[in-house]
mmCIF file of C-alpha atoms in Angstrom:
data_model
loop_
_atom_site.group_PDB
_atom_site.id
_atom_site.type_symbol
_atom_site.label_atom_id
_atom_site.label_comp_id
_atom_site.label_asym_id
_atom_site.label_seq_id
_atom_site.Cartn_x
_atom_site.Cartn_y
_atom_site.Cartn_z
ATOM 1 C CA MET I 1 189.582 111.709 41.559
ATOM 2 C CA LEU I 2 191.976 108.905 42.487
ATOM 3 C CA GLU I 3 189.178 106.329 42.003
ATOM 4 C CA SER I 4 188.419 107.744 38.505
ATOM 5 C CA PHE I 5 192.100 107.604 37.575
ATOM 6 C CA MET I 6 192.465 104.027 38.813
ATOM 7 C CA GLY I 7 189.321 103.009 36.905
ATOM 8 C CA SER I 8 190.729 104.426 33.664
ATOM 9 C CA LEU I 9 193.991 102.634 34.350
ATOM 10 C CA ALA I 10 192.158 99.337 34.894
ATOM 11 C CA ASN I 11 190.253 99.680 31.599
ATOM 12 C CA GLU I 12 193.370 100.553 29.616
ATOM 13 C CA PHE I 13 195.491 97.689 30.947
ATOM 14 C CA LYS I 14 192.607 95.236 31.426
ATOM 15 C CA ILE I 15 193.158 94.874 35.158
ATOM 16 C CA ASP I 16 190.426 93.618 37.469
ATOM 17 C CA PRO I 17 189.138 96.775 39.268
ATOM 18 C CA ASN I 18 188.731 94.765 42.478
ATOM 19 C CA LYS I 19 192.496 94.167 42.517
ATOM 20 C CA MET I 20 193.464 97.773 41.925
ATOM 21 C CA GLU I 21 193.186 98.595 45.641
ATOM 22 C CA SER I 22 196.265 96.488 46.379
ATOM 23 C CA LEU I 23 198.302 98.768 44.126
ATOM 24 C CA ILE I 24 197.549 101.877 46.193
ATOM 25 C CA PRO I 25 200.277 102.542 48.795
ATOM 26 C CA THR I 26 199.035 102.385 52.367
ATOM 27 C CA LYS I 27 199.994 104.987 54.950
ATOM 28 C CA GLU I 28 202.210 102.407 56.663
ATOM 29 C CA ILE I 29 204.149 101.750 53.435
ATOM 30 C CA GLU I 30 204.445 105.469 52.761
ATOM 31 C CA LYS I 31 205.808 106.026 56.278
ATOM 32 C CA GLN I 32 208.301 103.164 55.936
ATOM 33 C CA GLY I 33 209.522 104.596 52.656
ATOM 34 C CA GLN I 34 209.998 108.009 54.236
ATOM 35 C CA ASP I 35 211.867 106.475 57.189
ATOM 36 C CA ASP I 36 214.170 104.578 54.812
ATOM 37 C CA PHE I 37 214.843 107.757 52.869
ATOM 38 C CA GLU I 38 215.670 109.734 55.995
ATOM 39 C CA GLU I 39 217.950 106.977 57.320
ATOM 40 C CA LYS I 40 219.888 106.779 54.067
ATOM 41 C CA SER I 41 220.064 110.548 53.884
ATOM 42 C CA GLU I 42 221.707 110.657 57.330
ATOM 43 C CA VAL I 43 224.273 108.025 56.399
ATOM 44 C CA ASN I 44 225.165 109.514 53.041
ATOM 45 C CA ASN I 45 225.095 113.166 53.997
ATOM 46 C CA PRO I 46 228.691 114.287 54.730
ATOM 47 C CA ASN I 47 227.452 117.645 55.965
ATOM 48 C CA LYS I 48 225.356 116.168 58.755
ATOM 49 C CA ILE I 49 226.099 118.114 61.928
ATOM 50 C CA MET I 50 227.625 116.095 64.775
ATOM 51 C CA ASP I 51 225.577 115.804 67.943
ATOM 52 C CA ILE I 52 227.149 118.252 70.401
ATOM 53 C CA ASN I 53 227.044 115.532 73.086
ATOM 54 C CA GLN I 54 229.383 113.386 70.951
ATOM 55 C CA TYR I 55 231.956 116.153 70.543
ATOM 56 C CA ASN I 56 235.222 115.397 72.335
ATOM 57 C CA PRO I 57 238.072 117.879 71.768
ATOM 58 C CA GLU I 58 240.702 115.389 72.990
ATOM 59 C CA GLN I 59 239.799 113.013 70.178
ATOM 60 C CA ILE I 60 240.060 115.497 67.344
ATOM 61 C CA ILE I 61 242.594 118.124 68.419
ATOM 62 C CA PRO I 62 246.258 117.129 68.881
ATOM 63 C CA THR I 63 248.563 118.900 71.311
ATOM 64 C CA ASP I 64 250.209 122.017 69.916
ATOM 65 C CA ILE I 65 253.611 120.986 68.541
ATOM 66 C CA SER I 66 255.347 123.856 70.326
ATOM 67 C CA GLU I 67 254.231 122.368 73.659
ATOM 68 C CA LEU I 68 255.629 118.973 72.675
ATOM 69 C CA LYS I 69 259.032 120.581 71.991
ATOM 70 C CA ASP I 70 259.267 122.358 75.329
ATOM 71 C CA ASP I 71 261.779 121.481 78.075
ATOM 72 C CA ASP I 72 263.759 123.279 80.773
ATOM 73 C CA ILE I 73 267.094 121.427 80.518
ATOM 74 C CA GLY I 74 268.295 122.573 77.089
ATOM 75 C CA LEU I 75 267.480 119.256 75.418
ATOM 76 C CA GLN I 76 265.937 120.868 72.356
ATOM 77 C CA ALA I 77 268.986 123.040 71.755
ATOM 78 C CA ASN I 78 271.299 120.018 71.988
ATOM 79 C CA ILE I 79 269.288 117.674 69.795
ATOM 80 C CA LYS I 80 268.467 120.281 67.140
ATOM 81 C CA ASP I 81 271.888 119.702 65.548
ATOM 82 C CA ALA I 82 271.601 115.915 65.660
ATOM 83 C CA GLY I 83 272.335 115.713 61.937
ATOM 84 C CA SER I 84 275.406 117.931 61.969
ATOM 85 C CA LEU I 85 278.787 116.491 61.039
ATOM 86 C CA SER I 86 280.304 117.499 64.380
ATOM 87 C CA SER I 87 277.511 115.751 66.281
ATOM 88 C CA ILE I 88 277.885 112.499 64.320
ATOM 89 C CA GLU I 89 281.673 112.553 64.672
ATOM 90 C CA LYS I 90 281.352 112.999 68.434
ATOM 91 C CA ILE I 91 279.034 109.994 68.653
ATOM 92 C CA ARG I 92 281.515 107.949 66.608
ATOM 93 C CA ALA I 93 284.418 108.961 68.831
ATOM 94 C CA GLU I 94 282.631 108.083 72.076
ATOM 95 C CA ASN I 95 280.878 104.867 71.003
ATOM 96 C CA PRO I 96 283.095 102.013 69.734
ATOM 97 C CA ASN I 97 280.115 100.030 68.407
ATOM 98 C CA VAL I 98 278.923 102.966 66.310
ATOM 99 C CA GLU I 99 282.448 103.572 65.033
ATOM 100 C CA LYS I 100 282.792 99.931 63.996
ATOM 101 C CA VAL I 101 279.519 99.901 62.053
ATOM 102 C CA LEU I 102 280.352 103.105 60.195
ATOM 103 C CA SER I 103 283.985 102.090 59.594
ATOM 104 C CA ASP I 104 282.863 98.761 58.129
ATOM 105 C CA SER I 105 280.492 100.655 55.832
ATOM 106 C CA GLU I 106 283.353 102.928 54.758
ATOM 107 C CA ASN I 107 285.564 99.957 53.904
ATOM 108 C CA ILE I 108 282.869 98.329 51.785
ATOM 109 C CA LEU I 109 282.179 101.535 49.863
ATOM 110 C CA LYS I 110 285.896 102.113 49.276
ATOM 111 C CA ASN I 111 286.456 98.650 47.846
ATOM 112 C CA THR I 112 283.363 97.854 45.805
ATOM 113 C CA THR I 113 281.922 98.899 42.490
ATOM 114 C CA SER I 114 278.875 96.683 42.880
ATOM 115 C CA ASP I 115 275.610 98.609 42.807
ATOM 116 C CA LEU I 116 274.057 95.834 44.871
ATOM 117 C CA GLU I 117 276.668 96.191 47.621
ATOM 118 C CA ILE I 118 276.325 99.969 47.629
ATOM 119 C CA GLN I 119 272.537 99.698 47.919
ATOM 120 C CA LYS I 120 272.926 97.225 50.773
ATOM 121 C CA VAL I 121 275.197 99.617 52.681
ATOM 122 C CA ASP I 122 272.794 102.515 52.076
ATOM 123 C CA LYS I 123 269.896 100.442 53.380
ATOM 124 C CA ASN I 124 271.796 99.439 56.526
ATOM 125 C CA LEU I 125 272.877 103.024 57.216
ATOM 126 C CA GLU I 126 269.290 104.207 56.800
ATOM 127 C CA LYS I 127 268.194 101.736 59.468
ATOM 128 C CA TYR I 128 271.127 102.683 61.696
ATOM 129 C CA LYS I 129 270.041 106.311 62.021
ATOM 130 C CA GLY I 130 267.738 105.221 64.859
ATOM 131 C CA THR I 131 270.749 103.984 66.842
ATOM 132 C CA ILE I 132 272.602 107.235 66.161
ATOM 133 C CA PHE I 133 269.574 109.215 67.350
ATOM 134 C CA GLU I 134 269.372 107.162 70.558
ATOM 135 C CA ASN I 135 273.041 107.812 71.290
ATOM 136 C CA GLN I 136 272.577 111.525 70.718
ATOM 137 C CA LEU I 137 269.691 111.555 73.196
ATOM 138 C CA LYS I 138 271.789 109.687 75.756
ATOM 139 C CA GLU I 139 274.610 112.187 75.302
ATOM 140 C CA SER I 140 272.220 115.119 75.733
ATOM 141 C CA LEU I 141 270.448 113.727 78.809
ATOM 142 C CA LYS I 142 273.040 111.812 80.825
ATOM 143 C CA ASP I 143 274.441 114.816 82.725
ATOM 144 C CA ASN I 144 271.007 115.379 84.284
ATOM 145 C CA PHE I 145 270.999 111.926 85.925
ATOM 146 C CA GLU I 146 273.333 110.003 88.189
ATOM 147 C CA GLU I 147 273.342 106.888 86.024
ATOM 148 C CA LEU I 148 272.639 105.738 82.469
ATOM 149 C CA ASP I 149 271.912 102.026 81.999
ATOM 150 C CA ALA I 150 274.721 100.724 79.811
ATOM 151 C CA LYS I 151 272.718 97.813 78.417
ATOM 152 C CA GLN I 152 269.085 97.380 77.492
ATOM 153 C CA LYS I 153 267.219 95.079 79.839
ATOM 154 C CA LEU I 154 264.293 92.859 78.918
ATOM 155 C CA VAL I 155 261.034 93.811 80.639
ATOM 156 C CA GLU I 156 258.069 91.429 80.486
ATOM 157 C CA THR I 157 254.638 92.901 79.727
ATOM 158 C CA GLU I 158 251.250 91.456 78.826
ATOM 159 C CA PHE I 159 252.284 91.905 75.186
ATOM 160 C CA GLY I 160 255.571 90.050 75.619
ATOM 161 C CA GLY I 161 259.117 91.158 76.322
ATOM 162 C CA THR I 162 260.362 94.647 75.465
ATOM 163 C CA LYS I 163 263.629 96.522 75.966
ATOM 164 C CA PRO I 164 263.343 100.261 76.670
ATOM 165 C CA ASP I 165 265.698 102.199 74.390
ATOM 166 C CA ILE I 166 267.071 104.472 77.110
ATOM 167 C CA VAL I 167 266.922 104.209 80.903
ATOM 168 C CA LEU I 168 268.269 107.045 83.059
ATOM 169 C CA ARG I 169 268.477 106.654 86.849
ATOM 170 C CA ASP I 170 268.240 109.096 89.759
ATOM 171 C CA ALA I 171 267.521 112.570 88.390
ATOM 172 C CA LYS I 172 269.898 115.185 89.822
ATOM 173 C CA LYS I 173 267.199 117.865 89.967
ATOM 174 C CA ASP I 174 263.569 118.560 89.165
ATOM 175 C CA MET I 175 263.012 118.994 85.428
ATOM 176 C CA LYS I 176 260.305 119.141 82.795
ATOM 177 C CA ILE I 177 260.339 117.578 79.319
ATOM 178 C CA SER I 178 257.205 118.292 77.300
ATOM 179 C CA ASP I 179 254.391 117.897 79.854
ATOM 180 C CA LEU I 180 256.319 115.309 81.886
ATOM 181 C CA GLU I 181 257.499 116.588 85.272
ATOM 182 C CA ILE I 182 260.437 114.598 86.627
ATOM 183 C CA LYS I 183 261.326 114.950 90.293
ATOM 184 C CA LYS I 184 264.812 114.759 91.773
ATOM 185 C CA GLY I 185 265.676 111.103 92.365
ATOM 186 C CA ASP I 186 263.255 109.801 89.711
ATOM 187 C CA ASP I 187 264.142 107.422 86.881
ATOM 188 C CA LEU I 188 263.245 108.047 83.240
ATOM 189 C CA PHE I 189 262.367 105.436 80.595
ATOM 190 C CA ILE I 190 262.486 106.474 76.933
ATOM 191 C CA GLU I 191 261.424 105.055 73.576
ATOM 192 C CA ALA I 192 263.053 106.881 70.649
ATOM 193 C CA LYS I 193 261.821 106.897 67.052
ATOM 194 C CA CYS I 194 263.797 108.445 64.200
ATOM 195 C CA GLY I 195 262.096 108.111 60.826
ATOM 196 C CA SER I 196 259.691 109.478 58.277
ATOM 197 C CA SER I 197 256.130 110.428 59.159
ATOM 198 C CA GLU I 198 254.966 107.176 57.515
ATOM 199 C CA TYR I 199 257.380 105.175 59.664
ATOM 200 C CA ILE I 200 256.379 106.876 62.919
ATOM 201 C CA ARG I 201 252.708 106.443 62.125
ATOM 202 C CA SER I 202 253.245 102.736 61.393
ATOM 203 C CA GLU I 203 255.024 102.361 64.753
ATOM 204 C CA MET I 204 252.279 103.945 66.860
ATOM 205 C CA GLY I 205 250.655 100.656 67.841
ATOM 206 C CA HIS I 206 254.039 99.149 68.692
ATOM 207 C CA ILE I 207 255.011 102.184 70.778
ATOM 208 C CA LEU I 208 251.867 101.805 72.873
ATOM 209 C CA LYS I 209 252.995 98.267 73.698
ATOM 210 C CA GLN I 210 256.606 99.279 74.345
ATOM 211 C CA VAL I 211 255.716 101.871 76.989
ATOM 212 C CA GLU I 212 254.091 99.084 79.007
ATOM 213 C CA GLY I 213 257.666 98.153 79.922
ATOM 214 C CA HIS I 214 258.408 101.533 81.492
ATOM 215 C CA GLU I 215 258.612 101.257 85.273
ATOM 216 C CA ASP I 216 258.692 104.947 86.181
ATOM 217 C CA ASN I 217 258.447 108.203 84.225
ATOM 218 C CA SER I 218 257.668 107.281 80.623
ATOM 219 C CA LEU I 219 258.626 109.362 77.593
ATOM 220 C CA VAL I 220 258.466 108.818 73.831
ATOM 221 C CA ILE I 221 260.818 110.994 71.767
ATOM 222 C CA VAL I 222 260.239 111.294 68.020
ATOM 223 C CA THR I 223 261.868 113.298 65.241
ATOM 224 C CA LYS I 224 260.218 116.358 63.741
ATOM 225 C CA ASP I 225 258.697 114.165 61.005
ATOM 226 C CA TYR I 226 255.862 113.617 63.494
ATOM 227 C CA GLU I 227 254.510 117.061 62.576
ATOM 228 C CA ARG I 228 253.656 115.770 59.092
ATOM 229 C CA ILE I 229 251.234 113.140 60.389
ATOM 230 C CA SER I 230 247.567 114.123 60.086
ATOM 231 C CA PRO I 231 246.117 115.854 63.179
ATOM 232 C CA GLN I 232 243.524 113.110 63.719
ATOM 233 C CA TYR I 233 246.142 110.339 63.885
ATOM 234 C CA ARG I 234 248.299 112.451 66.183
ATOM 235 C CA ALA I 235 245.366 113.254 68.468
ATOM 236 C CA ASP I 236 244.294 109.613 68.761
ATOM 237 C CA PHE I 237 247.866 108.483 69.438
ATOM 238 C CA GLU I 238 248.508 111.183 72.039
ATOM 239 C CA ASN I 239 245.254 110.316 73.788
ATOM 240 C CA GLU I 240 246.093 106.601 73.952
ATOM 241 C CA LEU I 241 249.643 107.369 75.067
ATOM 242 C CA LYS I 242 248.266 109.540 77.846
ATOM 243 C CA GLN I 243 246.019 106.692 78.995
ATOM 244 C CA LYS I 244 249.156 104.533 79.266
ATOM 245 C CA GLY I 245 250.704 107.130 81.562
ATOM 246 C CA SER I 246 253.327 108.096 78.993
ATOM 247 C CA HIS I 247 254.300 111.420 77.427
ATOM 248 C CA LEU I 248 255.484 112.654 74.018
ATOM 249 C CA TYR I 249 258.406 114.911 73.103
ATOM 250 C CA VAL I 250 259.225 116.083 69.567
ATOM 251 C CA ALA I 251 262.892 116.687 68.739
ATOM 252 C CA ASP I 252 263.393 119.663 66.449
ATOM 253 C CA THR I 253 265.253 117.708 63.775
ATOM 254 C CA PHE I 254 264.082 115.676 60.775
ATOM 255 C CA SER I 255 265.200 112.075 60.339
ATOM 256 C CA ASN I 256 266.668 112.787 56.903
ATOM 257 C CA GLU I 257 269.016 115.317 58.527
ATOM 258 C CA VAL I 258 270.414 112.487 60.646
ATOM 259 C CA SER I 259 270.723 110.288 57.541
ATOM 260 C CA LEU I 260 272.635 112.994 55.676
ATOM 261 C CA GLY I 261 274.876 113.582 58.691
ATOM 262 C CA ILE I 262 275.786 109.888 58.811
ATOM 263 C CA ARG I 263 276.731 109.864 55.120
ATOM 264 C CA ASP I 264 278.722 113.081 55.452
ATOM 265 C CA SER I 265 280.728 111.498 58.267
ATOM 266 C CA LEU I 266 281.873 108.582 56.096
ATOM 267 C CA LYS I 267 285.539 108.872 55.137
ATOM 268 C CA ILE I 268 285.488 107.642 51.536
#
């Protein structure tokens, strides 16, 4: 039947019958076409089921946020009100450098009508919330250790120099922060991040380099904004942080609460 059809086709289009054979697909060509189709179907099919051997829960499931907020020293209760007026005022009263920065901002706002100057002050205060957050963490943690390093010290790593945000020496007792168990006499190195979910996500790569400068127990403390990052990004970050020997703790306060607290504390 195929030969009859090809003969009719040759007569109609005036094609040499002897050359018609080359137009008939061979089994090899048919197989190649099927293979190409199947390969493209696998690539383009979003519903393709993952091979069970490639499934890795640690890569796709982040730690439950409630576990990342857990501690046995009352840290969460202390830091929860980080954005309150009383908390900011206490930080100002006990830290001359903080008081100077905020007082200078007050003076500018009292004596200017320039929108540009006001925007500049707002921008600087927004950046300064990280420093306020660090000081609040120091205040909340220092009574659990014999010593708090007064100044940041440069630590050399394979990625260059880094200065840990907070270093606490000689723990007074055993304690647990998130899944980090700290023994009596241990030191604790902390990186603190106070910012939006976009900011924290953008800092993840940098954080992984910073913790290389931690000499003992390593902890990263972030604001509650971390919860708003997609689970996949959180899972990947937590996995890489774990490989670095570091741990993650989520403070139960949003960064914008700290920002609002700073502005409320301004005497203008």
